[in-house]
Tab-separated table of C-alpha atoms in Angstrom:
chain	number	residue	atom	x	y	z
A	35	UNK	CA	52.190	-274.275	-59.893
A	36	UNK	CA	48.154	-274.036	-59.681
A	37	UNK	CA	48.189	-274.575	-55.971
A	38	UNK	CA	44.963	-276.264	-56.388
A	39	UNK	CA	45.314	-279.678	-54.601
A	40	UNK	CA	42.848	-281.457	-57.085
A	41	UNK	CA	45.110	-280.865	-59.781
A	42	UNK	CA	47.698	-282.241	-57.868
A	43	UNK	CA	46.421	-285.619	-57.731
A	44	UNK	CA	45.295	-286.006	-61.204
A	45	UNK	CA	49.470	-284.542	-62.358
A	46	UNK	CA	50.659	-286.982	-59.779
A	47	UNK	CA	48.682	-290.141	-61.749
A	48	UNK	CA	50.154	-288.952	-64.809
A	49	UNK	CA	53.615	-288.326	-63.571
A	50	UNK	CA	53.318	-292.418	-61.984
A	51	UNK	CA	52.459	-293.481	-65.531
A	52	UNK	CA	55.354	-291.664	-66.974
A	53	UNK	CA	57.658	-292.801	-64.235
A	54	UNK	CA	56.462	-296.760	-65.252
A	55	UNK	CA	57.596	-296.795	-68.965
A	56	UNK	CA	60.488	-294.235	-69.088
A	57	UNK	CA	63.839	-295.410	-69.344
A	58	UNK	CA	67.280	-294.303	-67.302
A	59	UNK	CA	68.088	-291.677	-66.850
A	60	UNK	CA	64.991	-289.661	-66.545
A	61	UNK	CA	63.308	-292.705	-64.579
A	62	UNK	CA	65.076	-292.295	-61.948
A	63	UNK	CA	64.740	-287.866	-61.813
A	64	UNK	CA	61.025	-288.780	-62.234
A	65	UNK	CA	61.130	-291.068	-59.470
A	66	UNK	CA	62.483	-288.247	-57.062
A	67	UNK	CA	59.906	-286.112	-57.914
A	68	UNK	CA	57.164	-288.555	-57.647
A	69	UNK	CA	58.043	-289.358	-53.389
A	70	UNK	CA	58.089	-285.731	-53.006
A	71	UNK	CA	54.688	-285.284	-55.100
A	72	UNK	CA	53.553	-288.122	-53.115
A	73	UNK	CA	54.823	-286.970	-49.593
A	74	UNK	CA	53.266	-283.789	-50.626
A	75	UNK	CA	49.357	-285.193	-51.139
A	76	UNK	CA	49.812	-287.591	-48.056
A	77	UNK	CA	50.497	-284.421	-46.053
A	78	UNK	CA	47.467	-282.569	-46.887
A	79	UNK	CA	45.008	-285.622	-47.249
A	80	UNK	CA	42.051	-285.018	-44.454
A	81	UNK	CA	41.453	-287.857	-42.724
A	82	UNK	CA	38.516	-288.867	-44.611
A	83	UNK	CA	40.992	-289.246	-47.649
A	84	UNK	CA	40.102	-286.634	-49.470
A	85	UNK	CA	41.936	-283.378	-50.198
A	86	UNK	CA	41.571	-279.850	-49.210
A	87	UNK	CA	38.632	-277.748	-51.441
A	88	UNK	CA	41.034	-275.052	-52.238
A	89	UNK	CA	40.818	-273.452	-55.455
A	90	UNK	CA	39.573	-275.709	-58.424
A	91	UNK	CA	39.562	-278.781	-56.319
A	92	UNK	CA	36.689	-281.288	-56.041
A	93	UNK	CA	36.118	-284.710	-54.202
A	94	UNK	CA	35.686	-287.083	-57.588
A	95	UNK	CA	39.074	-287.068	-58.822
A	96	UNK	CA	39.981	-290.642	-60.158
A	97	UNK	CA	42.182	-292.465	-58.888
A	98	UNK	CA	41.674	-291.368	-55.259
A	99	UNK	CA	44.442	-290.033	-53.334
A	100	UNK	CA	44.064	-292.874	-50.790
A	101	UNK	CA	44.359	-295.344	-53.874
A	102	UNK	CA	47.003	-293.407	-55.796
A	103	UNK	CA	49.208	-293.054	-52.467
A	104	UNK	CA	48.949	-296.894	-51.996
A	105	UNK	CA	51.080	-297.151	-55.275
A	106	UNK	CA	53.554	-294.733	-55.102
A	107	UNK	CA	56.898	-295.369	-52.774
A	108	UNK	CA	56.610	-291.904	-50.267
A	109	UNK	CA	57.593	-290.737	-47.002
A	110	UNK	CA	54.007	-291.068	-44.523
A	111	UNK	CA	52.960	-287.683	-43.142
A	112	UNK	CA	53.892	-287.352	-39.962
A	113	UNK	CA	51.915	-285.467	-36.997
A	114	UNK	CA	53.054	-282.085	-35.971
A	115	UNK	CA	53.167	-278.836	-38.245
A	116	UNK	CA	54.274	-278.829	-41.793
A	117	UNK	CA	54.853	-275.850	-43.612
A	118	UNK	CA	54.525	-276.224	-47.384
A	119	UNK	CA	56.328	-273.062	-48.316
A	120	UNK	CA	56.218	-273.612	-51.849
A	121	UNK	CA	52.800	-273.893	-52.246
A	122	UNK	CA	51.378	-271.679	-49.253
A	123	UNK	CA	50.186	-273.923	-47.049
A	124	UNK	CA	50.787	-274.759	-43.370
A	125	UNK	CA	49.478	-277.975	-42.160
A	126	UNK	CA	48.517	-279.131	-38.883
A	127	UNK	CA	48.307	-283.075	-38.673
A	128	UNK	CA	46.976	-284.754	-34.992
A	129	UNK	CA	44.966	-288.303	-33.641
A	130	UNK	CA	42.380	-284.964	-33.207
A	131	UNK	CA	42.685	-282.390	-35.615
A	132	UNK	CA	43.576	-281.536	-39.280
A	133	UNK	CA	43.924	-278.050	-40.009
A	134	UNK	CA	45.226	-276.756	-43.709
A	135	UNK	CA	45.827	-273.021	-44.298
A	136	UNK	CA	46.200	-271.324	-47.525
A	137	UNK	CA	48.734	-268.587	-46.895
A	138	UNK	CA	48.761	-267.473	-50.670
A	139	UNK	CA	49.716	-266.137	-53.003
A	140	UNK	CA	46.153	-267.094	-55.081
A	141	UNK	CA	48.679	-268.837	-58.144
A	142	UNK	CA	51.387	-268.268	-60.568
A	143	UNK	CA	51.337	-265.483	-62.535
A	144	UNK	CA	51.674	-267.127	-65.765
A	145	UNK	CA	48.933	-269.385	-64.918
A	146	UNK	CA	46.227	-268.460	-62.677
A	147	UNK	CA	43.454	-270.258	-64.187
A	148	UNK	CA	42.058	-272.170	-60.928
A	149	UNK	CA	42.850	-269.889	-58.403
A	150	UNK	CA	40.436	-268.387	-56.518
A	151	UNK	CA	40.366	-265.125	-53.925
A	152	UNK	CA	40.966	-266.903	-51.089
A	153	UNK	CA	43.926	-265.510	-49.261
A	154	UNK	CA	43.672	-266.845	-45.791
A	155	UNK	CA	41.552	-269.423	-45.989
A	156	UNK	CA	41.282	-272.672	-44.283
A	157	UNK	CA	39.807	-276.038	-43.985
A	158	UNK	CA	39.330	-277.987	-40.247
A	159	UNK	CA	38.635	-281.784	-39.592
A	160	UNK	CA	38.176	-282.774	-36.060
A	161	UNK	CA	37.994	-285.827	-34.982
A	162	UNK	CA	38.505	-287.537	-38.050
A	163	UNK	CA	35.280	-285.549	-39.943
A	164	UNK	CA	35.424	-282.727	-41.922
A	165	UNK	CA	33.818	-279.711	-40.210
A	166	UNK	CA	34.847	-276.504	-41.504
A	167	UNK	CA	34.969	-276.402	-45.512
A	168	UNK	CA	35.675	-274.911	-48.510
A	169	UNK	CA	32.707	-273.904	-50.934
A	170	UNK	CA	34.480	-275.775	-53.591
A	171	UNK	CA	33.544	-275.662	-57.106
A	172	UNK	CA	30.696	-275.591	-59.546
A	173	UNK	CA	31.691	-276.041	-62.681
A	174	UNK	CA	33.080	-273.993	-65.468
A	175	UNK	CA	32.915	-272.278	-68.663
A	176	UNK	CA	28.830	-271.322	-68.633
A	177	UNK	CA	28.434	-271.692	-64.699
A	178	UNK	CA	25.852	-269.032	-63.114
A	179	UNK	CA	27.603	-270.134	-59.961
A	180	UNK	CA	31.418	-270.070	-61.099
A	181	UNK	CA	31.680	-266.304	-60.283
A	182	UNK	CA	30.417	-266.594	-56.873
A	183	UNK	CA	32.551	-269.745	-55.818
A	184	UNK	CA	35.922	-267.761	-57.047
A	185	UNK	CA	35.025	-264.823	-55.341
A	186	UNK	CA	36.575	-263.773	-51.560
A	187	UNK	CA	32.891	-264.084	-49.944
A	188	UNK	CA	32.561	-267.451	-51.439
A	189	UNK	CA	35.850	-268.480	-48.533
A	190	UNK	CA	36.366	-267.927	-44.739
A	191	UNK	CA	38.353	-264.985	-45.344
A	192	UNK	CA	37.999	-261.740	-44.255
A	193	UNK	CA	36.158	-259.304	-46.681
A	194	UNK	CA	36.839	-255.543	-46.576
A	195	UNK	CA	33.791	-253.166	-47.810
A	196	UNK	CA	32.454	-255.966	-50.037
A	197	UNK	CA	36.023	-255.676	-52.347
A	198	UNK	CA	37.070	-258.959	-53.458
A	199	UNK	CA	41.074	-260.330	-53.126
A	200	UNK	CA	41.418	-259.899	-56.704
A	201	UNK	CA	40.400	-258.823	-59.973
A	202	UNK	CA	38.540	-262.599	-61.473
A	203	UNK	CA	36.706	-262.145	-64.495
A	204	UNK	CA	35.247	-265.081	-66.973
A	205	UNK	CA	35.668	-268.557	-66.371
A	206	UNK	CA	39.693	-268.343	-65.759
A	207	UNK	CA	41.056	-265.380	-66.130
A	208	UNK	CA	42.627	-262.904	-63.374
A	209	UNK	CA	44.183	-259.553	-63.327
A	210	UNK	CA	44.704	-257.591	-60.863
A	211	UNK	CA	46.025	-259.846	-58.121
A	212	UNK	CA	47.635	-258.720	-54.538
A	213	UNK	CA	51.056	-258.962	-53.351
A	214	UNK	CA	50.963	-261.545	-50.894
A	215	UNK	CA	53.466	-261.145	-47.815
A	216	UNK	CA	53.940	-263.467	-45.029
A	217	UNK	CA	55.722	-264.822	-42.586
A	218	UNK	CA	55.655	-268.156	-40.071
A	219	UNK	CA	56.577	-269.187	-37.070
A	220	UNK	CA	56.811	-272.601	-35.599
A	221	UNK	CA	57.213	-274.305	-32.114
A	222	UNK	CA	56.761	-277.603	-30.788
A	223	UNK	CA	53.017	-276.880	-29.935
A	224	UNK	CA	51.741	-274.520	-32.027
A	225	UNK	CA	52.354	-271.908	-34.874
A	226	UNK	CA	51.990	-268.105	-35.401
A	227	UNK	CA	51.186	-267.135	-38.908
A	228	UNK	CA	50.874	-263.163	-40.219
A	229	UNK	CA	49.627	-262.994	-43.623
A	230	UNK	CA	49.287	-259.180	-45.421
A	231	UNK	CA	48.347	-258.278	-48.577
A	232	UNK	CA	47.284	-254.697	-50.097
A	233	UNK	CA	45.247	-252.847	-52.897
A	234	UNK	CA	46.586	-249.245	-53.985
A	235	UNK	CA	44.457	-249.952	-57.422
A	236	UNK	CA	41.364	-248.456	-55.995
A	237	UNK	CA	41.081	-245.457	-53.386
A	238	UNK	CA	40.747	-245.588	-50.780
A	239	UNK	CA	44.503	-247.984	-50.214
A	240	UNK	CA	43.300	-251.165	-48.536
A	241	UNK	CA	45.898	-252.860	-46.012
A	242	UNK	CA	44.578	-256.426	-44.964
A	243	UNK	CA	46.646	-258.654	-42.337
A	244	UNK	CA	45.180	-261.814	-40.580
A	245	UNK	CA	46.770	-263.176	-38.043
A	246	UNK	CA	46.482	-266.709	-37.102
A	247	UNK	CA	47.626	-268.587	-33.857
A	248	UNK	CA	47.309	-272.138	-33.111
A	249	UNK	CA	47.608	-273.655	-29.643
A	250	UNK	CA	46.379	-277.198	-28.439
A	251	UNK	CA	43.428	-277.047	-30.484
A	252	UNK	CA	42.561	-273.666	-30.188
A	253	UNK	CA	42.808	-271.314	-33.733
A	254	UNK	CA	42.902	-267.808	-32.863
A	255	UNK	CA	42.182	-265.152	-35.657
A	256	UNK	CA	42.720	-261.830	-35.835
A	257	UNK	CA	41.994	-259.897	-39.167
A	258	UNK	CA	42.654	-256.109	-39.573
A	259	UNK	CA	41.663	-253.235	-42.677
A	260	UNK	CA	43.197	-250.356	-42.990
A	261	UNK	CA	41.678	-247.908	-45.129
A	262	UNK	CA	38.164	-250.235	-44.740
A	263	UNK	CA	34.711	-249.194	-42.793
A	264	UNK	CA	33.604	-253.320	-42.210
A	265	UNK	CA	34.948	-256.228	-42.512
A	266	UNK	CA	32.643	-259.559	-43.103
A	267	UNK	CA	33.895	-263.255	-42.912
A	268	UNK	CA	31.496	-266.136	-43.643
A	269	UNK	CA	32.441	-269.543	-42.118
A	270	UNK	CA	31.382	-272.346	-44.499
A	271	UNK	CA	30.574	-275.589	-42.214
A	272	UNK	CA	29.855	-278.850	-43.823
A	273	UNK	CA	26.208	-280.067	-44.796
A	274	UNK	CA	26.407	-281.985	-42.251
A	275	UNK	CA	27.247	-280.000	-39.743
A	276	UNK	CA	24.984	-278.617	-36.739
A	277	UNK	CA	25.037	-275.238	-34.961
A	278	UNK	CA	23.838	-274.369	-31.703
A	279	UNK	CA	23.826	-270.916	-30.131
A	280	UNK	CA	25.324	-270.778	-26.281
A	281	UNK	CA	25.865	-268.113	-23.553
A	282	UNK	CA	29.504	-268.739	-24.727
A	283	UNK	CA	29.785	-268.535	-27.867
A	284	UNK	CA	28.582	-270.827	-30.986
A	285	UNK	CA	28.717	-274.642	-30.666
A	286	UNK	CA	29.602	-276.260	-34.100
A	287	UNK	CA	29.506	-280.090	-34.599
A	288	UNK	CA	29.309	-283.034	-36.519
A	289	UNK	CA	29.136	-286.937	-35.085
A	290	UNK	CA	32.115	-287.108	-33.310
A	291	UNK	CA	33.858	-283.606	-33.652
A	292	UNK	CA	32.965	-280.272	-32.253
A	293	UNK	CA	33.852	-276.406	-32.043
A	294	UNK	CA	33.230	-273.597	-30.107
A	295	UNK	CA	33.283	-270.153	-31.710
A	296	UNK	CA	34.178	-267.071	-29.570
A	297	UNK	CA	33.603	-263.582	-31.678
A	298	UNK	CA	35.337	-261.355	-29.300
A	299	UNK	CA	35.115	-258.380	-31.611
A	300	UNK	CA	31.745	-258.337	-33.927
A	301	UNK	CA	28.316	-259.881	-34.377
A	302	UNK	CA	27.756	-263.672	-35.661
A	303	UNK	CA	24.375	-264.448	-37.874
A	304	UNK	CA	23.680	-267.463	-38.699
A	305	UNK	CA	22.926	-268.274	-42.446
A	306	UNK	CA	23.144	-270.803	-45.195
A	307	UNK	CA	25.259	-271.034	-47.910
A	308	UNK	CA	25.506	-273.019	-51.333
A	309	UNK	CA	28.453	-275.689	-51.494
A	310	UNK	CA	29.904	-278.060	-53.909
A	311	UNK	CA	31.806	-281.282	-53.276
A	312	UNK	CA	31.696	-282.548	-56.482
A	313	UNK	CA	31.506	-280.178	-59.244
A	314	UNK	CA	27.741	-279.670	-60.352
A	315	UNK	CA	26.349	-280.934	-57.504
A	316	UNK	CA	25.181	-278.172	-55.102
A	317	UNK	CA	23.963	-278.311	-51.494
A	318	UNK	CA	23.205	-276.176	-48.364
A	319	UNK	CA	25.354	-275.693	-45.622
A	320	UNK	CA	25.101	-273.876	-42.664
A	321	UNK	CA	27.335	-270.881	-42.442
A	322	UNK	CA	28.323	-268.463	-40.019
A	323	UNK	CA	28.536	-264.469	-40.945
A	324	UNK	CA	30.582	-262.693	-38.646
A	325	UNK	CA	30.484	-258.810	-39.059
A	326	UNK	CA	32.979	-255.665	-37.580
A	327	UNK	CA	34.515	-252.704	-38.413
A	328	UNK	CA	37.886	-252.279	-39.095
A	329	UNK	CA	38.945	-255.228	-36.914
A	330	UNK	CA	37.373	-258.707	-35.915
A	331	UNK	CA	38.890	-261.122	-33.046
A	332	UNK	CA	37.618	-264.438	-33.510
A	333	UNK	CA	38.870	-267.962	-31.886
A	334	UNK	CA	37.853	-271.652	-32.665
A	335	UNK	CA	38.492	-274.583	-30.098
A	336	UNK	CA	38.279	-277.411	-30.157
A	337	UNK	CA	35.587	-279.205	-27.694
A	338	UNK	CA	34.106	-282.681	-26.715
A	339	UNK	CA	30.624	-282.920	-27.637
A	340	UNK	CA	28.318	-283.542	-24.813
């Protein structure tokens, strides 16, 4: 309901404990929805076992996934392309690559609490390490920081003239939110993905559609604005991470993964940019800032490192 993957986990431990002392016949209708809850969390775990940053999510939820999965009767994730219609996202599972997409809508309208304006917004691990990130979370009633990390710049999401995805105001509230339309496609080896949303609250109308395309290890991005003079995205790497600039393009890598960024519309600045694994904790990151007008055509691929 939350679509916040943290959550998740923690519901899924108490749904397990529920599951162990109940009797017939709601055991066995709790046991149903524990595999799928299970299936579900196996499916988006990165390879380094934990989950995906998205919305109130952070690293130190108890018991781990890894742990939690190890107890719980589920179906294993398979490779290919899953698409989690439910809860928005499309996952892409390989020996190489784990890529999870939120394609919205930020959360239910009766309880958006964690949700944050990230419409579009994705997480990449590559060769087993996590690489592109989430900013996570701070913390949360009193947090200098909260307003920033629920924010659309806070997420590697397109921003039109600096107006956020949604109207987010103290430490859980939302109210103005976008209709969130979408629509996916997928084949054997690869995916097509068109995600629009709109704002007809303020003047001038704002149209926003990002298109996604994956091939082979290649994520090709394409975000529009009508009714917008610039559009920004900011591409949070991990704090680990290393960039390089190169004749063709930007060279983004960790230990044993790497990416090359191709801006084929727009100018790329490099920058840093305040994360948080684990709530309270903050580091730096290095982050890219691409920059266009109405349109920016971007691509990440996959690469060996040298």
């Amino acid at each position: 309901v939350e679509r916040c993957p943290g959550y998740h986990a923690i519901a899924l431990a108490d749904l397990a404990e529920a599951h162990a002392v109940a009797d017939e016949p709601l055991r066995s209708e709790l046991g149903l929805a524990l595999e799928r809850a299970a299936h579900w969390l196996a499916v988006v775990l990165h390879p380094d076992e934990t989950v995906p940053r998205f919305g109130d999510t952070t690293l130190e939820s108890q018991p781990t996934p890894r742990r939690l999965l190890q107890a719980l009767p589920h179906t294993p994730a398979s490779t290919g392309h899953h698409w989690l219609a439910d809860s928005g996202l499309l996952v892409t599972r390989s020996d190489r690559d784990h890529l999870v997409v939120d394609l919205g809508p930020l959360g239910a309208d009766h309880q958006p609490g964690h949700a944050h304006a990230d419409i579009g917004a994705f997480e990449w691990s590559v060769a087993g390490e996590r690489l592109i990130v989430d900013t996570g979370v701070p913390g949360y009633d009193g947090d200098p920081n909260r307003d920033f990390a629920r924010s659309a710049a806070a997420h590697n999401v397109a921003v039109a003239d600096g107006r956020d995805h949604a109207e987010l105001w103290a430490t859980f509230r939302v109210g103005w939110r976008p209709l969130v339309t979408r629509h996916v496609e997928l084949a054997e080896h690869g995916w097509h993905a068109d995600l629009q949303w709109r704002d007809d609250f303020l003047s001038p109308t704002l149209h926003m559609r990002r298109e996604l395309r994956w091939h082979d290890g290649v994520l090709a991005i394409d975000d529009t604005a009508e009714g917008a003079v610039s559009l920004v995205v900011r591409l949070v790497l991990h704090p680990l991470a290393n960039v390089s600039r190169q004749t063709d393009g930007w060279l983004l890598r960790r230990h044993h993964g790497a990416l090359r960024l191709e801006v084929a519309q727009g100018e790329v600045t490099l920058l840093r940019a305040p994360v948080w694994q684990r709530m309270g904790e903050q580091e730096w990151a290095p982050c890219l800032e691409l920059r266009g007008r109405q349109q920016l055509r971007w691509r990440l691929s996959r690469v060996d490192p040298d």
